[in-house]
PDB file of C-alpha atoms in Angstrom:
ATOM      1  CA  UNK A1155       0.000   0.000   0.000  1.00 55.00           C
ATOM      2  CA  UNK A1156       3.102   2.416   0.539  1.00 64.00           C
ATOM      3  CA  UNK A1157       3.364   5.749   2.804  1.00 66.00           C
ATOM      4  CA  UNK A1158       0.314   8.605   2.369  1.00 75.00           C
ATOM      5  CA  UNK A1159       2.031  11.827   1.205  1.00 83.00           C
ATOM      6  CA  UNK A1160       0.107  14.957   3.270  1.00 90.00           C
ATOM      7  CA  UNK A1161       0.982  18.386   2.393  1.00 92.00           C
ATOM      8  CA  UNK A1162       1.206  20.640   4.981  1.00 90.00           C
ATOM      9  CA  UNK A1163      -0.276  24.191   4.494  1.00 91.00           C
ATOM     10  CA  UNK A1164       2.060  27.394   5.706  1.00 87.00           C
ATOM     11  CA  UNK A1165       0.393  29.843   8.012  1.00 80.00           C
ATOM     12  CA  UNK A1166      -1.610  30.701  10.754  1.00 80.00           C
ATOM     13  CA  UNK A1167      -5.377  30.236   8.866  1.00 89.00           C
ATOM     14  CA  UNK A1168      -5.640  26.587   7.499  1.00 94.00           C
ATOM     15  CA  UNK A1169      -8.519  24.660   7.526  1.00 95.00           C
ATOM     16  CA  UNK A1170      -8.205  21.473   8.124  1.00 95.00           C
ATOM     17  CA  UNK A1171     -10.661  18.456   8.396  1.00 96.00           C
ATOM     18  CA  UNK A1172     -12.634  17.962  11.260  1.00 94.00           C
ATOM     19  CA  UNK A1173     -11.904  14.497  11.886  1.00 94.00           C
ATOM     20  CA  UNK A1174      -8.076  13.558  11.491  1.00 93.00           C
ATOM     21  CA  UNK A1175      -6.517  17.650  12.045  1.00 93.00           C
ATOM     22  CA  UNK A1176      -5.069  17.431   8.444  1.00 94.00           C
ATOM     23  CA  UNK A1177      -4.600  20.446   6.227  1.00 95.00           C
ATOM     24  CA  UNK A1178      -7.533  21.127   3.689  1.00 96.00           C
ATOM     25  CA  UNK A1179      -7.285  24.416   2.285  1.00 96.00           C
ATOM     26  CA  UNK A1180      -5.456  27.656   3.196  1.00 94.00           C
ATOM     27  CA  UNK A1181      -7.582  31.125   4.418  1.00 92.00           C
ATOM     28  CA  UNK A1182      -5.816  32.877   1.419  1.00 93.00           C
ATOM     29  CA  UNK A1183      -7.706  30.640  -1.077  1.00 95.00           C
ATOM     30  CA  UNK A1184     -11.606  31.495  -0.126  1.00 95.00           C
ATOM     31  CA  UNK A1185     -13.427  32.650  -3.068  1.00 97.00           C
ATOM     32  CA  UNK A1186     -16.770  33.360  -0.730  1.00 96.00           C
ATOM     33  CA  UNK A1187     -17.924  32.604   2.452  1.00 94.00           C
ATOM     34  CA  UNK A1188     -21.864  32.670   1.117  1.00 93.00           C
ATOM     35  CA  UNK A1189     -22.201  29.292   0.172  1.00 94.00           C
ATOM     36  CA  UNK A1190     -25.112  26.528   1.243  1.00 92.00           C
ATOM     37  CA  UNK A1191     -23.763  22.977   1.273  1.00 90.00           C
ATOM     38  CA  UNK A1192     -25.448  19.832   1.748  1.00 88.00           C
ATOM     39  CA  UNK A1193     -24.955  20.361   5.776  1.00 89.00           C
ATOM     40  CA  UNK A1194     -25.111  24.528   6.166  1.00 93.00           C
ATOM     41  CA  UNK A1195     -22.752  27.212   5.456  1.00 96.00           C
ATOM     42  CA  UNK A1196     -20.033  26.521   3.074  1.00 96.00           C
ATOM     43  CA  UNK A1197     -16.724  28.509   1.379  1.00 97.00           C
ATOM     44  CA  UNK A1198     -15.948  28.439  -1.758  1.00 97.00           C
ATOM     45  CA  UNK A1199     -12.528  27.204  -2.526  1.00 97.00           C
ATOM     46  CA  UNK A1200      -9.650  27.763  -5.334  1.00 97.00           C
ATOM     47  CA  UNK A1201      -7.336  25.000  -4.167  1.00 96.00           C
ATOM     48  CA  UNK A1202      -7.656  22.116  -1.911  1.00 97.00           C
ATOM     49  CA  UNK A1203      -5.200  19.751  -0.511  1.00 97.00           C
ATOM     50  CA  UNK A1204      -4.718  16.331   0.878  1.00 96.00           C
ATOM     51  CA  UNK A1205      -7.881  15.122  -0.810  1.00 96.00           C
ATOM     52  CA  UNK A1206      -9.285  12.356  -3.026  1.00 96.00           C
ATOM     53  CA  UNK A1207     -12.809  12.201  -5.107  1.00 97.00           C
ATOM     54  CA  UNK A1208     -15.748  10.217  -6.234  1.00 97.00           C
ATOM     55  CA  UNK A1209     -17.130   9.344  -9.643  1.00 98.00           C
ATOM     56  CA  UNK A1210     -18.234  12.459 -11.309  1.00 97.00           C
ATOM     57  CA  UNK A1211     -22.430  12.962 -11.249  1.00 97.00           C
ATOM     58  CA  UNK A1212     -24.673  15.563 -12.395  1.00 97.00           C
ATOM     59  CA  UNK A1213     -26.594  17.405  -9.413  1.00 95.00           C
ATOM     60  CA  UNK A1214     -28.912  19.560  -8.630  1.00 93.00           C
ATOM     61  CA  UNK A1215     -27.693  22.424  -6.896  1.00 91.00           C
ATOM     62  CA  UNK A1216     -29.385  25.574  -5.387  1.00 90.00           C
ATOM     63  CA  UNK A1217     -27.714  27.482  -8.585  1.00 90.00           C
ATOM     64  CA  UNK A1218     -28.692  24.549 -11.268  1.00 92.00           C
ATOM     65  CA  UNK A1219     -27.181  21.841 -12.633  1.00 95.00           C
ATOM     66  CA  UNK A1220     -23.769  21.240 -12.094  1.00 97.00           C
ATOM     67  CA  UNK A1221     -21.559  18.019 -12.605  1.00 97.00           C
ATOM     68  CA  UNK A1222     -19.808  17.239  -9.625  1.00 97.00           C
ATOM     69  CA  UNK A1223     -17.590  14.830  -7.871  1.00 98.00           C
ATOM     70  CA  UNK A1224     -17.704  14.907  -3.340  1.00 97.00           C
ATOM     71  CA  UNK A1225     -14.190  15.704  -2.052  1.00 98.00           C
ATOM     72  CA  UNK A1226     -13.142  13.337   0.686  1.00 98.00           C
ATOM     73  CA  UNK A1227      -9.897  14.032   3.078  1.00 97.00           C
ATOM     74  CA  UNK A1228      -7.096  11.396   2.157  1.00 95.00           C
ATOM     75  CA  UNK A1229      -6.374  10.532   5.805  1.00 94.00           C
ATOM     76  CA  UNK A1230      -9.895   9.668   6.877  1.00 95.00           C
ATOM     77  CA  UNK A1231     -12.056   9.641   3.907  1.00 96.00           C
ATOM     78  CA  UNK A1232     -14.588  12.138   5.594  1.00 97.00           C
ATOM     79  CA  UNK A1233     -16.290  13.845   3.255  1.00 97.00           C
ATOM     80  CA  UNK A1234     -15.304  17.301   2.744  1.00 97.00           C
ATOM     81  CA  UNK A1235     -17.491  18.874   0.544  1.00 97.00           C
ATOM     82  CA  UNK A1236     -17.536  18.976  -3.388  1.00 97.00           C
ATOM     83  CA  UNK A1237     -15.792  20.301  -6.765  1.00 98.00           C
ATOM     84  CA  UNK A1238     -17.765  21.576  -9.668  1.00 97.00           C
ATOM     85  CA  UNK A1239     -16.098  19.874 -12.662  1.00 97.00           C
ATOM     86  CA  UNK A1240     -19.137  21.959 -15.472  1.00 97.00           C
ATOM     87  CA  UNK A1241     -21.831  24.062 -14.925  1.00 95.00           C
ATOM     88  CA  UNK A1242     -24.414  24.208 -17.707  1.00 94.00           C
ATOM     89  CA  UNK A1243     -25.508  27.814 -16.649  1.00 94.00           C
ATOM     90  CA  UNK A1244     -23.350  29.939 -18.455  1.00 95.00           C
ATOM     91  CA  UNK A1245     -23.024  32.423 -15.355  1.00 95.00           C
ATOM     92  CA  UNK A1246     -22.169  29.859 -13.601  1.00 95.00           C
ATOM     93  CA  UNK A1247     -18.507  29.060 -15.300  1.00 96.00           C
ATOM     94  CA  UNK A1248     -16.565  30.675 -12.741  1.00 96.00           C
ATOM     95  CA  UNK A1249     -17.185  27.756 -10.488  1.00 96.00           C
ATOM     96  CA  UNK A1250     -15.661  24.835 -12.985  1.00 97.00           C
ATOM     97  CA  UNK A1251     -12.622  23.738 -11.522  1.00 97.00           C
ATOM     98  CA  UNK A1252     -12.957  25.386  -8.050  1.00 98.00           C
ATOM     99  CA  UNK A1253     -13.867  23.570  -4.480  1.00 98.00           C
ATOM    100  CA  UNK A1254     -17.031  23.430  -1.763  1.00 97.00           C
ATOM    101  CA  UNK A1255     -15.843  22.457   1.444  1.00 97.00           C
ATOM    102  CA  UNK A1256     -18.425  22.567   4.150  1.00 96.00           C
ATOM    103  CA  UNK A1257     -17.875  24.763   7.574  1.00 95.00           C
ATOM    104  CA  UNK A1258     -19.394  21.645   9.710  1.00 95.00           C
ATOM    105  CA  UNK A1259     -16.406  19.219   8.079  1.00 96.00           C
ATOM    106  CA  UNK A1260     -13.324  21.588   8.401  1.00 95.00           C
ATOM    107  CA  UNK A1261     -12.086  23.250  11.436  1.00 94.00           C
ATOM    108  CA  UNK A1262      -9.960  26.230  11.129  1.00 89.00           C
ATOM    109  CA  UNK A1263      -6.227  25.734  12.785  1.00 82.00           C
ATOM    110  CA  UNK A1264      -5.246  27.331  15.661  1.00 65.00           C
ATOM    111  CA  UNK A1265      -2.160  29.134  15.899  1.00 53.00           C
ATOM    112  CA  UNK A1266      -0.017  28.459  18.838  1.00 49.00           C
ATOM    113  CA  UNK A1267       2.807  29.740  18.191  1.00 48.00           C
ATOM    114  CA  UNK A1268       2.552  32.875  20.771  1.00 45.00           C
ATOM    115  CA  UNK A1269       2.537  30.573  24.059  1.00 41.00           C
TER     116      UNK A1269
END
């Protein structure tokens, strides 16, 4: 099976996943903080790390349809959240490409450094 590679994120403001403490996302890469997920709030995402993701589906979202594909942490396998892979909506394009991770399945690090 070998050794998991985990990147680790620089900085005070990471996210990281709820369940196993390991870097998600940075602060720096929110796009918005208005989004709905399947479970509440939600951000919206340029770049993720340490994740892997499911088969590709289309789904109804609160914007339209959108292909998808869930976004699980590669420690755990919680789910994170999702990535748009097309939207059919022409105004929403700017999404393709770009990540949904859900406020109740990432926790934002805590900087001790000061203590």
């Amino acid at each position: 099976m070998g050794l998991l590679f985990v990147q680790s994120l620089p900085g005070p403001k990471v996210f990281m996943c709820r369940c196993c403490k390991v870097d998600s996302a940075s602060h720096d890469a929110i796009l918005s903080k208005n989004f709905s997920g399947r479970y509440g709030p939600a951000y919206l995402i340029s770049s993720v790390v340490n994740f892997t993701v499911g088969p590709s589906e289309d789904r109804h979202l609160l914007t339209g349809w959108h292909i998808v594909c869930d976004v699980y942490c590669s420690c755990c396998q919680q789910l994170l959240g999702w990535k748009y892979e097309k939207a059919y909506d022409e105004s929403q394009k700017y999404k393709e490409g770009r990540f949904v991770l859900e406020k109740a399945r990432v926790m934002k690090a805590v900087d001790l450094s000061f203590l």
